[in-house]
CSV table of C-alpha atoms in Angstrom, one decimal:
chain,number,residue,atom,x,y,z
A,28,GLY,CA,0.1,-0.2,-0.1
A,29,GLU,CA,1.1,3.6,0.0
A,30,SER,CA,2.2,5.5,2.5
A,31,VAL,CA,2.7,9.6,3.0
A,32,GLY,CA,5.0,11.2,5.4
A,33,LEU,CA,5.7,14.5,6.2
A,34,HIS,CA,9.3,15.6,7.1
A,35,LEU,CA,9.1,17.5,10.0
A,36,PRO,CA,6.2,17.4,12.5
A,37,THR,CA,7.0,20.8,13.7
A,38,LEU,CA,8.1,24.2,11.5
A,39,SER,CA,8.3,27.0,13.1
A,40,VAL,CA,9.0,30.5,10.7
A,41,GLN,CA,8.7,34.2,11.2
A,42,GLU,CA,6.0,36.4,9.9
A,43,GLY,CA,6.8,37.3,6.4
A,44,ASP,CA,8.8,34.9,5.4
A,45,ASN,CA,8.3,31.8,3.1
A,46,SER,CA,7.4,28.6,4.3
A,47,ILE,CA,8.3,25.6,2.9
A,48,ILE,CA,6.7,22.0,3.9
A,49,ASN,CA,7.4,18.5,2.8
A,50,CYS,CA,6.1,15.5,1.9
A,51,ALA,CA,7.0,12.0,0.6
A,52,TYR,CA,5.7,9.2,-0.6
A,53,SER,CA,5.6,6.1,-1.5
A,54,ASN,CA,4.1,4.3,-4.0
A,55,SER,CA,5.0,5.3,-7.4
A,56,ALA,CA,1.5,4.6,-9.1
A,57,SER,CA,0.5,7.8,-7.3
A,58,ASP,CA,-0.7,10.1,-9.8
A,59,TYR,CA,-3.2,12.6,-7.6
A,60,PHE,CA,-1.9,14.7,-5.2
A,61,ILE,CA,-3.3,17.4,-2.8
A,62,TRP,CA,-2.4,19.8,0.3
A,63,TYR,CA,-5.0,20.3,3.1
A,64,LYS,CA,-4.8,22.9,6.4
A,65,GLN,CA,-6.5,22.1,9.4
A,66,GLU,CA,-7.2,24.7,11.6
A,67,SER,CA,-7.1,24.2,15.1
A,68,GLY,CA,-10.9,22.6,15.9
A,69,LYS,CA,-11.7,22.7,12.2
A,70,GLY,CA,-12.0,19.9,9.6
A,71,PRO,CA,-8.9,20.0,7.0
A,72,GLN,CA,-9.7,22.4,3.9
A,73,PHE,CA,-8.3,21.7,0.7
A,74,ILE,CA,-5.8,24.0,-0.5
A,75,ILE,CA,-3.9,23.0,-4.2
A,76,ASP,CA,-3.9,19.7,-5.9
A,77,ILE,CA,-1.1,18.7,-8.8
A,78,ARG,CA,-1.5,15.8,-11.1
A,79,SER,CA,1.4,14.0,-12.4
A,80,ASN,CA,1.8,14.8,-15.5
A,81,MET,CA,2.6,18.2,-14.4
A,82,ASP,CA,5.8,19.3,-11.7
A,83,LYS,CA,4.5,22.8,-10.5
A,84,ARG,CA,1.2,24.6,-9.9
A,85,GLN,CA,0.4,27.6,-8.4
A,86,GLY,CA,-2.3,29.0,-6.2
A,87,GLN,CA,-3.2,32.4,-4.2
A,88,ARG,CA,0.2,32.8,-2.2
A,89,VAL,CA,1.2,28.5,-2.0
A,90,THR,CA,3.0,26.3,-4.8
A,91,VAL,CA,2.9,22.8,-4.9
A,92,LEU,CA,6.0,21.4,-6.6
A,93,LEU,CA,6.2,17.6,-7.3
A,94,ASN,CA,9.5,15.4,-8.3
A,95,LYS,CA,8.0,12.0,-9.3
A,96,THR,CA,11.4,10.7,-9.2
A,97,VAL,CA,12.2,10.8,-6.0
A,98,LYS,CA,8.7,10.8,-4.7
A,99,HIS,CA,8.6,14.0,-2.9
A,100,LEU,CA,6.5,16.9,-3.4
A,101,SER,CA,6.4,20.1,-1.2
A,102,LEU,CA,4.0,23.1,-0.3
A,103,GLN,CA,5.3,26.6,-0.8
A,104,ILE,CA,3.3,29.5,1.3
A,105,ALA,CA,4.6,32.6,0.0
A,106,ALA,CA,5.3,35.4,2.8
A,107,THR,CA,3.6,33.5,5.7
A,108,GLN,CA,0.8,35.2,7.4
A,109,PRO,CA,-0.7,34.9,11.1
A,110,GLY,CA,-3.8,33.2,9.6
A,111,ASP,CA,-1.7,30.4,7.9
A,112,SER,CA,-0.9,28.8,11.5
A,113,ALA,CA,-2.6,25.3,11.1
A,114,VAL,CA,-1.4,21.7,10.4
A,115,TYR,CA,-1.0,21.1,6.7
A,116,PHE,CA,-0.9,17.1,5.6
A,117,CYS,CA,-0.4,16.0,1.9
A,118,ALA,CA,-2.8,13.1,0.5
A,119,ALA,CA,-1.9,10.8,-2.4
A,120,TYR,CA,-4.5,9.0,-4.9
A,121,SER,CA,-3.1,5.9,-6.5
A,122,GLY,CA,-6.1,5.2,-8.3
A,123,GLY,CA,-8.9,1.9,-7.3
A,124,GLY,CA,-11.8,4.2,-5.5
A,125,ALA,CA,-12.4,5.8,-2.1
A,126,ASP,CA,-9.1,3.5,-0.4
A,127,GLY,CA,-6.8,4.8,-3.0
A,128,LEU,CA,-6.4,8.2,-1.1
A,129,THR,CA,-3.9,8.4,1.7
A,130,PHE,CA,-3.0,11.3,4.0
A,131,GLY,CA,0.0,12.1,5.4
A,132,LYS,CA,0.1,12.8,9.3
A,133,GLY,CA,0.4,16.2,9.1
A,134,THR,CA,3.3,19.5,9.7
A,135,HIS,CA,2.0,21.6,11.9
A,136,LEU,CA,3.2,25.5,10.6
A,137,ILE,CA,3.9,28.2,13.5
A,138,ILE,CA,4.2,31.7,12.6
A,139,GLN,CA,6.3,33.4,15.0
A,140,PRO,CA,6.0,37.7,14.9
B,2,ASP,CA,-17.8,26.8,3.2
B,3,ALA,CA,-19.8,23.5,1.9
B,4,GLY,CA,-22.7,22.9,3.7
B,5,ILE,CA,-21.9,19.8,5.7
B,6,THR,CA,-23.1,19.2,9.3
B,7,GLN,CA,-21.9,16.8,11.4
B,8,SER,CA,-23.8,15.8,15.1
B,9,PRO,CA,-23.1,15.9,18.0
B,10,ARG,CA,-19.7,17.4,17.7
B,11,HIS,CA,-18.5,15.9,21.3
B,12,LYS,CA,-20.0,13.1,23.1
B,13,VAL,CA,-18.5,11.3,26.0
B,14,THR,CA,-19.8,7.5,26.7
B,15,GLU,CA,-18.9,4.3,28.7
B,16,THR,CA,-17.3,1.5,27.0
B,17,GLY,CA,-20.2,-1.5,25.6
B,18,THR,CA,-22.9,1.6,24.7
B,19,PRO,CA,-24.2,2.3,20.9
B,20,VAL,CA,-23.1,5.8,19.5
B,21,THR,CA,-24.6,7.1,15.9
B,22,LEU,CA,-23.0,10.0,14.7
B,23,ARG,CA,-24.8,12.1,12.0
B,24,CYS,CA,-23.5,13.7,8.5
B,25,HIS,CA,-25.6,16.1,6.9
B,26,GLN,CA,-24.5,17.8,3.7
B,27,THR,CA,-27.0,20.4,1.7
B,28,GLU,CA,-24.1,20.3,-1.7
B,29,ASN,CA,-26.3,17.3,-3.5
B,30,HIS,CA,-22.5,15.3,-3.8
B,31,ARG,CA,-22.8,11.7,-4.7
B,32,TYR,CA,-20.4,10.7,-2.7
B,33,MET,CA,-19.9,10.8,1.5
B,34,TYR,CA,-17.3,9.7,3.6
B,35,TRP,CA,-15.9,8.9,7.4
B,36,TYR,CA,-12.6,9.2,8.4
B,37,ARG,CA,-11.3,8.8,12.1
B,38,GLN,CA,-8.1,11.3,13.1
B,39,ASP,CA,-5.6,9.9,15.7
B,40,PRO,CA,-2.5,11.5,16.9
B,41,GLY,CA,0.8,9.9,15.1
B,42,HIS,CA,-2.0,8.7,12.3
B,43,GLY,CA,-3.2,10.5,9.0
B,44,LEU,CA,-6.5,10.7,8.5
B,45,ARG,CA,-8.4,7.1,7.7
B,46,LEU,CA,-11.2,6.4,6.1
B,47,ILE,CA,-13.6,3.8,8.3
B,48,HIS,CA,-16.3,3.7,5.2
B,49,TYR,CA,-17.9,5.5,2.7
B,50,SER,CA,-21.1,5.9,0.1
B,51,TYR,CA,-21.2,6.3,-3.0
B,52,GLY,CA,-24.8,6.7,-3.4
B,53,VAL,CA,-28.1,6.0,-1.5
B,54,LYS,CA,-27.9,2.4,0.3
B,55,ASP,CA,-24.4,2.3,-1.3
B,56,THR,CA,-21.9,1.7,0.5
B,57,ASP,CA,-18.4,-0.1,1.2
B,58,LYS,CA,-15.8,-0.7,3.5
B,59,GLY,CA,-12.4,1.5,4.5
B,60,GLU,CA,-9.1,0.8,5.8
B,61,VAL,CA,-10.4,0.4,9.5
B,62,SER,CA,-13.8,-0.2,9.3
B,63,ASP,CA,-14.4,-3.7,12.2
B,64,GLY,CA,-16.6,-2.3,14.8
B,65,TYR,CA,-18.2,0.4,12.7
B,66,SER,CA,-21.0,0.2,10.5
B,67,VAL,CA,-23.0,3.1,7.9
B,68,SER,CA,-26.2,4.0,6.8
B,69,ARG,CA,-27.4,6.2,3.9
B,70,SER,CA,-31.1,6.2,3.3
B,71,LYS,CA,-31.0,9.7,1.8
B,72,THR,CA,-28.2,11.7,-0.4
B,73,GLU,CA,-27.7,14.3,2.8
B,74,ASP,CA,-27.8,12.1,5.2
B,75,PHE,CA,-24.7,9.2,6.6
B,76,LEU,CA,-24.9,7.5,9.8
B,77,LEU,CA,-22.0,5.9,11.4
B,78,THR,CA,-22.9,3.4,14.3
B,79,LEU,CA,-20.5,2.0,16.9
B,80,GLU,CA,-22.7,-0.8,17.9
B,81,SER,CA,-20.9,-1.2,20.8
B,82,ALA,CA,-18.2,1.8,21.5
B,83,THR,CA,-15.1,0.5,22.8
B,84,SER,CA,-12.1,2.6,24.1
B,85,SER,CA,-9.9,2.1,21.3
B,86,GLN,CA,-12.8,4.0,19.2
B,87,THR,CA,-12.0,7.4,20.9
B,88,SER,CA,-11.2,10.0,18.2
B,89,VAL,CA,-12.4,12.8,16.3
B,90,TYR,CA,-14.4,11.8,13.6
B,91,PHE,CA,-14.8,13.5,10.0
B,92,CYS,CA,-17.5,13.2,7.6
B,93,ALA,CA,-16.3,14.4,4.0
B,94,ILE,CA,-18.0,14.7,0.6
B,95,SER,CA,-17.3,14.7,-2.6
B,96,GLY,CA,-18.5,15.2,-6.4
B,97,GLY,CA,-16.2,11.8,-7.6
B,98,VAL,CA,-14.4,9.2,-6.1
B,99,ASP,CA,-11.6,9.9,-7.7
B,100,THR,CA,-11.1,13.2,-6.3
B,101,GLY,CA,-8.9,14.4,-3.6
B,102,GLU,CA,-11.3,17.1,-3.2
B,103,LEU,CA,-12.9,16.6,-0.3
B,104,PHE,CA,-15.0,18.7,1.6
B,105,PHE,CA,-15.0,18.1,5.6
B,106,GLY,CA,-17.0,18.6,8.2
B,107,GLU,CA,-16.2,20.4,11.1
B,108,GLY,CA,-15.3,17.1,13.0
B,109,SER,CA,-17.0,15.0,15.8
B,110,ARG,CA,-15.0,14.3,19.3
B,111,LEU,CA,-15.8,11.1,20.4
B,112,THR,CA,-14.6,10.1,24.0
B,113,VAL,CA,-15.2,6.2,25.0
B,114,LEU,CA,-14.6,5.4,28.8
């Protein structure tokens, strides 16, 4: 099966700096990847996704990079703001229906003033 | 925000008692899911539904049952709660099963004593 893991359980950054959260996956058949943001006491919220035929995708202040060779993806947040404080986790989809979506454990992003 | 409501939001119960968690959506999405979230684990799929009366098991379905009698409602039942089922439960919906863009509810925190 698939395993999805984040490199750091906690990441602390200064307000205004860029944040980079990394994620690794194990199944080379995974072809669709998603980043979620979860604020304290709330449900996860979709941020951005990327399919395996792309290596970069940009959203508003966020960029996801995919390196299929080393099975790694990252989420970059530009000009980090206090509202970005949350747990971020990646998910990988390897097909086969609902069972094919595997979530990572999460990195807690802490914003220092 | 996607129209997803979970109830109850918090529940404390005793081992051996039955518990039902309810998920209600106003988005008319075909797919509905129940996940549990525990420290040290990513979100894990319990059961999912792909239509009225159509359900299937996920990764951690033992001890749980589900029912979907209407498009908008998806019930998760613990027939006889155990302490290992203490967790935060999230309902999610999506327009398709091969999409990682899930919309989550706010969660239901269950404590089994």
